[in-house]
Amino acid sequence: MPLTSLSFLYLFLPASLAVYYLFPRQLRYGALLGISLFFFLLADLPALLLLSLSVTADYGLGLLMERFEERNRRRKAIMLLIVGKNLCLFFGVFCFCQLRGAPVPLGLSVCTLLGVGYGVDIYNGEALYEHNWCKFLLAHILFVKLPAGPLVRYRTLREQLGEKKADLAGMAGPICLFIQGVSKQALLGAPMQRMYQSLTGFAPAKHSVFSLWLMPLCAAMSLYFTLSGYCDMARGLGGMFGVELPRNFYYPYQSRSVTDFVGRFNISVTSYLKTYIYHPLGEDSGGFVSTALNIGVVTLLWGLWFGLRINYLLWGLYFLLLILLERSVWGKILIKLPTFFSRIYTFSLVLFSFVIFNGKSLGESLFFFRGMLGLGGLAPATSSSMYLASQYLPYLILAVLFSTSLPHSIKSALQTKSPAAACAAGALCYSVLLVLSTGFILHP
């Protein structure tokens, strides 16, 4: 059951909130567990069974590690068992699904990587051993973060699963954030994906320099508004149920360097990789070669987060090379550039990266690269590409506009000048967005 489906918006969510707030506050985590289990049951029963067994195994191994508190070798062996089991499950199921052409089980990456983090944290003494199986299971299968994250450390979630007071007065912010996420996906992410699909259907002879630049632009906007939309939905839903989740995207397309872009795009994944891989490897304390290797491991895994495909590995490698060049060659010059030029530099390189990200083969990606640079003998524009662009022009303009911080700046300025007017305008805007999103979901 997608978070953007009408059955979720108008049936599951209102019923879940009613059940949650009718329960006594000391039992609300139990109600939230029941809601999450029911959501998982409706969405992907086999995945629920598989991941429940995996989570229960992690729970038991954690208790076993606690029994050997004074025996570090055994504790380390158990920690490695937790980490190895989750990584094998993650990569094994991913590969199996790709070979069979089957969908990846719901919540696979979120649950298994949370398990890896839990094993490492309790071994290092950075998290308490969990004795409550229900809360342990809830932290892993909390339904709001199953579709697309964000990734959160276990101890961060565990601290928020205690007694919850009813805070219906504070529901406005989470509801607005949830509507914002739905509208991002339905009003911008989905149309940009449809435009990209139309462009990929062009025969090579019908392509032009203009259409080849449009393709990565549509792909970039589609990915951003889909992923950030789902993460906004997760944060909004979390707020409704008393769980605060971190922001996962911070206007990545107005970054001033490629290094800055990686830090703003999929923030929770970057933070997770830094915490559990980059920091233990020694960060940048071992010289250029060691630093390059450490950054390389993190960046390649950052690319593989999207799937086990050679394109995503090359995507990570592309960013690795650019980050190293910024660190060692032109980084100091980049800092001194005016903001406008540094953002144009970064956005252009990011657009090139999406040729790799979505390429079906290396030959196709090279053809697109050559064409974008005007080296493929293609026409500057064709009637078919201009017609398609004219059809989707309003969505394209809005996507570019809302991928920047300009709307947020206008909103903040209005709130400062007239809070009452800002509140009324906000209520009207979010109501309109919900109506429009509902219409787009009904008739894509």
Short mmCIF file of C-alpha atoms in Angstrom, two decimals:
data_model
loop_
_atom_site.label_atom_id
_atom_site.label_comp_id
_atom_site.label_asym_id
_atom_site.label_seq_id
_atom_site.Cartn_x
_atom_site.Cartn_y
_atom_site.Cartn_z
CA MET A 1 0.00 0.00 0.00
CA PRO A 2 1.88 3.11 -1.21
CA LEU A 3 1.87 6.18 1.03
CA THR A 4 0.43 8.15 -1.90
CA SER A 5 -2.52 5.81 -2.50
CA LEU A 6 -6.02 7.06 -1.75
CA SER A 7 -6.67 4.06 0.48
CA PHE A 8 -3.74 5.09 2.68
CA LEU A 9 -4.56 8.81 2.64
CA TYR A 10 -8.25 8.59 3.41
CA LEU A 11 -8.70 5.22 5.14
CA PHE A 12 -5.58 3.76 6.72
CA LEU A 13 -4.06 6.99 8.06
CA PRO A 14 -7.18 8.46 9.74
CA ALA A 15 -8.08 5.07 11.26
CA SER A 16 -4.50 4.58 12.52
CA LEU A 17 -4.41 8.02 14.16
CA ALA A 18 -7.75 7.38 15.84
CA VAL A 19 -6.55 4.04 17.23
CA TYR A 20 -3.20 5.47 18.36
CA TYR A 21 -4.64 8.43 20.28
CA LEU A 22 -7.43 6.39 21.87
CA PHE A 23 -4.88 4.11 23.55
CA PRO A 24 -3.49 4.99 26.99
CA ARG A 25 -0.18 6.78 26.60
CA GLN A 26 1.84 3.96 28.22
CA LEU A 27 0.52 1.53 25.59
CA ARG A 28 0.89 3.75 22.54
CA TYR A 29 4.08 2.10 21.34
CA GLY A 30 2.12 -1.17 21.33
CA ALA A 31 -0.61 0.43 19.25
CA LEU A 32 2.02 1.80 16.86
CA LEU A 33 3.55 -1.68 16.58
CA GLY A 34 0.13 -3.13 15.72
CA ILE A 35 -0.43 -0.41 13.09
CA SER A 36 3.01 -1.07 11.57
CA LEU A 37 2.41 -4.83 11.49
CA PHE A 38 -0.96 -4.32 9.83
CA PHE A 39 0.56 -1.96 7.23
CA PHE A 40 3.33 -4.49 6.53
CA LEU A 41 0.75 -7.29 6.34
CA LEU A 42 -1.25 -5.41 3.70
CA ALA A 43 1.81 -4.33 1.74
CA ASP A 44 4.19 -7.33 1.72
CA LEU A 45 3.45 -10.36 3.90
CA PRO A 46 6.51 -12.44 2.81
CA ALA A 47 8.80 -9.50 3.64
CA LEU A 48 7.16 -9.16 7.05
CA LEU A 49 7.85 -12.80 7.87
CA LEU A 50 11.43 -12.67 6.61
CA LEU A 51 12.38 -9.44 8.37
CA SER A 52 10.58 -10.37 11.60
CA LEU A 53 12.74 -13.50 11.82
CA SER A 54 15.87 -11.46 11.10
CA VAL A 55 15.00 -8.83 13.71
CA THR A 56 14.23 -11.51 16.31
CA ALA A 57 17.61 -13.11 15.63
CA ASP A 58 19.33 -9.73 16.18
CA TYR A 59 17.38 -9.28 19.41
CA GLY A 60 18.50 -12.68 20.73
CA LEU A 61 22.11 -12.16 19.67
CA GLY A 62 22.11 -8.78 21.42
CA LEU A 63 21.00 -10.41 24.68
CA LEU A 64 23.64 -13.10 24.21
CA MET A 65 26.30 -10.41 23.76
CA GLU A 66 25.20 -8.86 27.05
CA ARG A 67 25.85 -12.15 28.86
CA PHE A 68 29.49 -12.05 27.73
CA GLU A 69 30.09 -8.48 28.86
CA GLU A 70 33.48 -9.39 30.34
CA ARG A 71 34.60 -11.57 27.42
CA ASN A 72 35.46 -9.25 24.59
CA ARG A 73 36.37 -11.96 22.05
CA ARG A 74 32.96 -13.55 22.30
CA ARG A 75 31.24 -10.16 22.20
CA LYS A 76 33.18 -9.28 19.07
CA ALA A 77 32.29 -12.61 17.46
CA ILE A 78 28.59 -12.01 18.17
CA MET A 79 28.80 -8.46 16.82
CA LEU A 80 30.41 -9.73 13.62
CA LEU A 81 27.68 -12.37 13.38
CA ILE A 82 24.96 -9.69 13.61
CA VAL A 83 26.70 -7.53 11.01
CA GLY A 84 27.47 -10.44 8.67
CA LYS A 85 23.99 -11.89 8.89
CA ASN A 86 22.33 -8.58 8.00
CA LEU A 87 24.73 -7.79 5.17
CA CYS A 88 24.33 -11.27 3.70
CA LEU A 89 20.55 -10.92 3.91
CA PHE A 90 20.67 -7.47 2.29
CA PHE A 91 22.96 -8.35 -0.61
CA GLY A 92 21.66 -11.90 -1.02
CA VAL A 93 18.00 -10.90 -1.34
CA PHE A 94 18.90 -7.90 -3.52
CA CYS A 95 20.84 -10.11 -5.97
CA PHE A 96 18.15 -12.79 -5.97
CA CYS A 97 15.43 -10.24 -6.75
CA GLN A 98 17.47 -8.67 -9.55
CA LEU A 99 18.21 -12.04 -11.14
CA ARG A 100 14.56 -13.06 -10.97
CA GLY A 101 13.21 -9.63 -11.93
CA ALA A 102 11.19 -9.54 -8.70
CA PRO A 103 10.55 -6.46 -6.54
CA VAL A 104 12.83 -5.98 -3.53
CA PRO A 105 11.00 -6.79 -0.26
CA LEU A 106 9.56 -3.75 1.48
CA GLY A 107 11.87 -2.34 4.13
CA LEU A 108 14.79 -4.67 3.37
CA SER A 109 17.51 -2.00 3.34
CA VAL A 110 16.06 -0.01 6.25
CA CYS A 111 15.70 -3.05 8.53
CA THR A 112 18.99 -4.79 7.74
CA LEU A 113 21.14 -1.65 7.96
CA LEU A 114 19.46 -0.68 11.23
CA GLY A 115 20.40 -4.16 12.48
CA VAL A 116 24.03 -3.63 11.43
CA GLY A 117 24.12 -0.33 13.31
CA TYR A 118 22.54 -1.86 16.42
CA GLY A 119 25.16 -4.63 16.56
CA VAL A 120 28.05 -2.17 16.23
CA ASP A 121 26.57 0.35 18.69
CA ILE A 122 25.94 -2.11 21.53
CA TYR A 123 29.42 -3.57 21.03
CA ASN A 124 30.98 -0.10 21.26
CA GLY A 125 28.82 0.85 24.24
CA GLU A 126 27.02 3.57 22.27
CA ALA A 127 23.58 2.00 22.73
CA LEU A 128 21.89 0.04 25.51
CA TYR A 129 21.02 -3.62 25.10
CA GLU A 130 17.36 -3.95 24.23
CA HIS A 131 15.27 -6.21 26.51
CA ASN A 132 11.83 -5.34 25.12
CA TRP A 133 11.25 -7.36 21.95
CA CYS A 134 8.16 -5.35 20.96
CA LYS A 135 10.02 -2.03 21.03
CA PHE A 136 12.95 -3.61 19.22
CA LEU A 137 10.67 -4.90 16.46
CA LEU A 138 8.82 -1.57 16.26
CA ALA A 139 12.06 0.38 15.75
CA HIS A 140 12.84 -1.82 12.75
CA ILE A 141 9.42 -2.04 11.07
CA LEU A 142 8.00 1.40 11.93
CA PHE A 143 5.74 1.78 8.91
CA VAL A 144 6.44 5.46 8.23
CA LYS A 145 10.06 4.83 7.19
CA LEU A 146 9.71 1.49 5.41
CA PRO A 147 9.23 2.71 1.80
CA ALA A 148 12.30 5.00 1.53
CA GLY A 149 13.83 5.70 4.93
CA PRO A 150 15.37 7.83 6.26
CA LEU A 151 18.02 5.69 7.93
CA VAL A 152 18.10 6.33 11.68
CA ARG A 153 20.36 4.88 14.37
CA TYR A 154 18.60 2.48 16.71
CA ARG A 155 19.35 4.48 19.85
CA THR A 156 17.74 7.56 18.28
CA LEU A 157 14.51 5.68 17.65
CA ARG A 158 14.54 3.83 20.96
CA GLU A 159 14.58 7.07 22.94
CA GLN A 160 11.30 8.11 21.29
CA LEU A 161 9.30 4.93 21.88
CA GLY A 162 8.40 5.57 25.52
CA GLU A 163 5.17 6.95 26.91
CA LYS A 164 3.58 9.49 24.59
CA LYS A 165 1.27 12.29 25.67
CA ALA A 166 -1.50 13.32 23.32
CA ASP A 167 -0.29 16.35 21.37
CA LEU A 168 -3.11 16.99 18.95
CA ALA A 169 -2.38 20.72 19.09
CA GLY A 170 1.02 20.08 17.50
CA MET A 171 -0.38 18.10 14.57
CA ALA A 172 -0.48 21.02 12.14
CA GLY A 173 3.25 20.96 11.35
CA PRO A 174 3.48 17.18 10.69
CA ILE A 175 0.28 17.23 8.62
CA CYS A 176 1.64 20.06 6.44
CA LEU A 177 4.96 18.22 6.04
CA PHE A 178 3.12 15.05 5.02
CA ILE A 179 1.00 16.94 2.45
CA GLN A 180 4.18 18.56 1.16
CA GLY A 181 5.69 15.11 0.63
CA VAL A 182 2.60 13.78 -1.15
CA SER A 183 2.48 16.81 -3.45
CA LYS A 184 6.19 16.54 -4.24
CA GLN A 185 5.73 12.99 -5.43
CA ALA A 186 2.35 13.31 -7.13
CA LEU A 187 2.60 16.81 -8.66
CA LEU A 188 6.28 16.96 -9.61
CA GLY A 189 8.07 13.62 -9.24
CA ALA A 190 5.56 11.58 -11.26
CA PRO A 191 5.23 14.07 -14.18
CA MET A 192 9.02 14.41 -14.42
CA GLN A 193 9.29 10.62 -14.56
CA ARG A 194 6.68 10.46 -17.33
CA MET A 195 8.56 13.10 -19.33
CA TYR A 196 11.80 11.17 -18.86
CA GLN A 197 10.14 7.95 -20.04
CA SER A 198 8.87 9.73 -23.16
CA LEU A 199 12.37 11.01 -23.94
CA THR A 200 13.91 7.55 -23.54
CA GLY A 201 11.46 6.30 -26.17
CA PHE A 202 13.03 8.53 -28.83
CA ALA A 203 15.04 6.76 -31.53
CA PRO A 204 18.69 7.97 -31.70
CA ALA A 205 17.95 9.84 -34.95
CA LYS A 206 15.14 11.81 -33.25
CA HIS A 207 17.34 13.01 -30.41
CA SER A 208 18.89 16.46 -30.34
CA VAL A 209 21.30 18.33 -28.09
CA PHE A 210 18.25 19.87 -26.41
CA SER A 211 16.54 16.51 -25.73
CA LEU A 212 19.76 14.98 -24.39
CA TRP A 213 20.05 17.81 -21.84
CA LEU A 214 16.37 17.44 -20.96
CA MET A 215 16.78 13.75 -20.13
CA PRO A 216 19.18 14.07 -17.18
CA LEU A 217 17.32 17.17 -15.99
CA CYS A 218 14.05 15.20 -15.85
CA ALA A 219 15.81 12.23 -14.24
CA ALA A 220 17.40 14.46 -11.59
CA MET A 221 14.12 16.19 -10.76
CA SER A 222 12.16 12.95 -10.75
CA LEU A 223 14.57 11.24 -8.36
CA TYR A 224 14.77 14.26 -6.06
CA PHE A 225 11.04 14.88 -5.77
CA THR A 226 10.23 11.18 -5.43
CA LEU A 227 12.80 10.44 -2.72
CA SER A 228 12.49 13.74 -0.85
CA GLY A 229 8.71 13.43 -1.15
CA TYR A 230 8.70 10.02 0.50
CA CYS A 231 11.08 11.24 3.21
CA ASP A 232 8.88 14.28 3.90
CA MET A 233 5.92 11.91 4.17
CA ALA A 234 7.89 9.77 6.61
CA ARG A 235 8.87 12.80 8.72
CA GLY A 236 5.29 14.09 8.69
CA LEU A 237 3.82 10.72 9.64
CA GLY A 238 6.48 10.29 12.31
CA GLY A 239 5.50 13.64 13.82
CA MET A 240 1.85 12.60 13.89
CA PHE A 241 2.79 9.51 15.92
CA GLY A 242 5.31 11.26 18.18
CA VAL A 243 8.50 10.16 16.42
CA GLU A 244 10.95 12.73 15.08
CA LEU A 245 12.88 11.68 11.98
CA PRO A 246 15.82 13.55 10.44
CA ARG A 247 15.78 15.54 7.23
CA ASN A 248 17.16 13.59 4.27
CA PHE A 249 17.60 16.25 1.57
CA TYR A 250 18.69 19.86 1.93
CA TYR A 251 18.33 21.60 -1.45
CA PRO A 252 21.08 19.50 -3.06
CA TYR A 253 20.75 21.13 -6.48
CA GLN A 254 21.93 24.48 -5.17
CA SER A 255 25.14 23.05 -3.71
CA ARG A 256 28.34 25.00 -4.28
CA SER A 257 30.56 21.95 -4.86
CA VAL A 258 30.25 18.26 -5.61
CA THR A 259 31.44 17.50 -2.07
CA ASP A 260 28.65 19.73 -0.79
CA PHE A 261 26.14 17.94 -3.03
CA VAL A 262 27.02 14.52 -1.61
CA GLY A 263 26.51 15.93 1.88
CA ARG A 264 23.06 17.33 1.02
CA PHE A 265 21.68 14.44 -1.08
CA ASN A 266 20.35 11.44 0.85
CA ILE A 267 21.79 12.85 4.09
CA SER A 268 20.83 9.92 6.33
CA VAL A 269 22.64 7.42 4.07
CA THR A 270 25.74 9.63 3.94
CA SER A 271 25.67 10.02 7.73
CA TYR A 272 25.24 6.26 8.20
CA LEU A 273 28.22 5.47 5.95
CA LYS A 274 30.37 8.06 7.70
CA THR A 275 29.44 6.71 11.15
CA TYR A 276 29.97 3.02 10.46
CA ILE A 277 32.63 3.04 7.71
CA TYR A 278 34.42 6.37 7.21
CA HIS A 279 35.11 7.11 10.90
CA PRO A 280 36.31 3.56 11.77
CA LEU A 281 38.63 3.62 8.72
CA GLY A 282 40.37 6.69 10.08
CA GLU A 283 38.64 9.46 8.07
CA ASP A 284 41.31 11.66 6.45
CA SER A 285 44.06 11.21 9.03
CA GLY A 286 46.32 8.82 7.08
CA GLY A 287 47.56 10.86 4.13
CA PHE A 288 46.15 11.38 0.64
CA VAL A 289 46.15 7.72 -0.47
CA SER A 290 44.47 6.50 2.70
CA THR A 291 41.94 9.35 2.57
CA ALA A 292 41.18 8.60 -1.09
CA LEU A 293 40.56 4.94 -0.30
CA ASN A 294 38.30 5.81 2.64
CA ILE A 295 36.30 8.32 0.62
CA GLY A 296 36.17 5.82 -2.24
CA VAL A 297 34.60 3.09 -0.11
CA VAL A 298 31.95 5.47 1.23
CA THR A 299 31.16 7.07 -2.13
CA LEU A 300 30.87 3.76 -3.99
CA LEU A 301 28.54 2.39 -1.32
CA TRP A 302 26.59 5.66 -1.48
CA GLY A 303 25.98 4.92 -5.15
CA LEU A 304 25.13 1.26 -4.57
CA TRP A 305 22.42 2.29 -2.07
CA PHE A 306 20.13 2.68 -5.09
CA GLY A 307 20.69 -0.91 -6.24
CA LEU A 308 23.27 -3.48 -7.27
CA ARG A 309 23.86 -2.25 -10.81
CA ILE A 310 27.07 -1.30 -12.59
CA ASN A 311 25.51 2.12 -13.36
CA TYR A 312 25.18 2.95 -9.68
CA LEU A 313 28.75 1.80 -9.01
CA LEU A 314 30.02 4.02 -11.83
CA TRP A 315 27.85 6.85 -10.48
CA GLY A 316 29.62 6.57 -7.14
CA LEU A 317 33.01 6.37 -8.89
CA TYR A 318 32.19 9.55 -10.86
CA PHE A 319 31.54 11.46 -7.64
CA LEU A 320 34.65 9.98 -6.03
CA LEU A 321 36.86 11.35 -8.82
CA LEU A 322 35.25 14.79 -8.62
CA ILE A 323 35.56 14.94 -4.82
CA LEU A 324 39.26 14.02 -4.99
CA LEU A 325 39.84 16.63 -7.71
CA GLU A 326 38.10 19.26 -5.60
CA ARG A 327 40.21 18.33 -2.59
CA SER A 328 43.55 18.32 -4.40
CA VAL A 329 43.29 20.50 -7.52
CA TRP A 330 40.62 23.19 -7.82
CA GLY A 331 38.94 23.23 -4.41
CA LYS A 332 40.58 26.47 -3.27
CA ILE A 333 39.62 28.21 -6.52
CA LEU A 334 36.03 26.94 -6.22
CA ILE A 335 35.62 28.49 -2.77
CA LYS A 336 36.52 31.92 -4.15
CA LEU A 337 34.02 31.78 -7.03
CA PRO A 338 30.78 33.78 -6.74
CA THR A 339 27.89 31.67 -5.50
CA PHE A 340 26.08 31.75 -8.85
CA PHE A 341 29.03 30.30 -10.78
CA SER A 342 29.86 27.63 -8.20
CA ARG A 343 26.24 26.46 -8.25
CA ILE A 344 26.20 26.35 -12.07
CA TYR A 345 29.45 24.34 -11.98
CA THR A 346 28.01 21.84 -9.49
CA PHE A 347 24.61 21.50 -11.14
CA SER A 348 26.17 20.89 -14.56
CA LEU A 349 28.35 18.08 -13.20
CA VAL A 350 25.39 16.60 -11.34
CA LEU A 351 23.35 16.59 -14.55
CA PHE A 352 26.16 14.73 -16.31
CA SER A 353 26.11 12.19 -13.47
CA PHE A 354 22.49 11.28 -14.22
CA VAL A 355 23.51 10.17 -17.71
CA ILE A 356 25.54 7.48 -15.93
CA PHE A 357 22.85 6.84 -13.32
CA ASN A 358 20.15 6.02 -15.88
CA GLY A 359 22.28 4.65 -18.73
CA LYS A 360 21.36 1.18 -19.97
CA SER A 361 24.91 0.57 -21.16
CA LEU A 362 28.30 2.29 -21.26
CA GLY A 363 27.93 2.83 -25.03
CA GLU A 364 24.58 4.56 -24.57
CA SER A 365 25.99 6.82 -21.84
CA LEU A 366 28.93 7.80 -24.08
CA PHE A 367 26.52 8.58 -26.93
CA PHE A 368 24.55 10.87 -24.61
CA PHE A 369 27.71 12.55 -23.29
CA ARG A 370 28.94 13.28 -26.81
CA GLY A 371 25.53 14.56 -27.87
CA MET A 372 25.20 16.86 -24.84
CA LEU A 373 28.55 18.44 -25.73
CA GLY A 374 27.51 18.89 -29.37
CA LEU A 375 29.98 16.28 -30.66
CA GLY A 376 27.54 13.71 -31.99
CA GLY A 377 26.41 15.53 -35.11
CA LEU A 378 22.89 15.96 -33.69
CA ALA A 379 20.61 18.89 -34.43
CA PRO A 380 20.35 21.57 -31.72
CA ALA A 381 16.63 20.76 -31.34
CA THR A 382 13.89 18.77 -33.09
CA SER A 383 10.16 19.36 -33.39
CA SER A 384 9.35 16.24 -31.33
CA SER A 385 11.58 17.28 -28.42
CA MET A 386 10.25 20.86 -28.49
CA TYR A 387 6.66 19.62 -28.55
CA LEU A 388 7.27 17.32 -25.58
CA ALA A 389 9.00 20.13 -23.68
CA SER A 390 6.06 22.47 -24.32
CA GLN A 391 3.65 19.86 -22.90
CA TYR A 392 5.59 19.52 -19.66
CA LEU A 393 6.97 23.06 -19.42
CA PRO A 394 4.85 24.13 -16.38
CA TYR A 395 5.96 21.03 -14.42
CA LEU A 396 9.57 21.58 -15.43
CA ILE A 397 9.55 25.22 -14.32
CA LEU A 398 7.89 24.36 -11.01
CA ALA A 399 10.30 21.48 -10.43
CA VAL A 400 13.35 23.69 -10.91
CA LEU A 401 11.81 26.42 -8.74
CA PHE A 402 10.85 24.12 -5.85
CA SER A 403 14.20 22.34 -5.89
CA THR A 404 15.67 25.61 -4.59
CA SER A 405 15.21 27.35 -1.24
CA LEU A 406 13.41 30.34 -2.81
CA PRO A 407 9.85 29.23 -1.84
CA HIS A 408 11.00 28.55 1.72
CA SER A 409 12.66 31.99 1.88
CA ILE A 410 9.43 33.66 0.73
CA LYS A 411 7.47 31.70 3.32
CA SER A 412 9.90 32.68 6.10
CA ALA A 413 9.78 36.34 5.08
CA LEU A 414 5.96 36.30 5.15
CA GLN A 415 5.93 34.64 8.57
CA THR A 416 8.27 37.31 9.93
CA LYS A 417 6.25 40.16 8.47
CA SER A 418 2.75 38.89 9.23
CA PRO A 419 2.38 35.57 11.12
CA ALA A 420 -1.42 35.62 10.88
CA ALA A 421 -1.40 36.15 7.11
CA ALA A 422 1.28 33.46 6.73
CA CYS A 423 -0.83 31.00 8.74
CA ALA A 424 -3.95 31.68 6.65
CA ALA A 425 -2.01 31.50 3.37
CA GLY A 426 -0.32 28.29 4.48
CA ALA A 427 -3.64 26.62 5.39
CA LEU A 428 -5.06 27.58 2.00
CA CYS A 429 -1.97 26.43 0.08
CA TYR A 430 -1.76 23.05 1.80
CA SER A 431 -5.49 22.47 1.32
CA VAL A 432 -5.13 23.19 -2.40
CA LEU A 433 -2.07 20.93 -2.61
CA LEU A 434 -3.98 18.07 -1.02
CA VAL A 435 -6.89 18.48 -3.44
CA LEU A 436 -4.55 18.69 -6.44
CA SER A 437 -2.53 15.69 -5.27
CA THR A 438 -5.71 13.66 -4.85
CA GLY A 439 -6.73 14.57 -8.38
CA PHE A 440 -3.33 13.64 -9.81
CA ILE A 441 -3.35 10.30 -7.96
CA LEU A 442 -6.81 9.54 -9.37
CA HIS A 443 -5.88 10.67 -12.90
CA PRO A 444 -2.09 10.61 -13.41
#
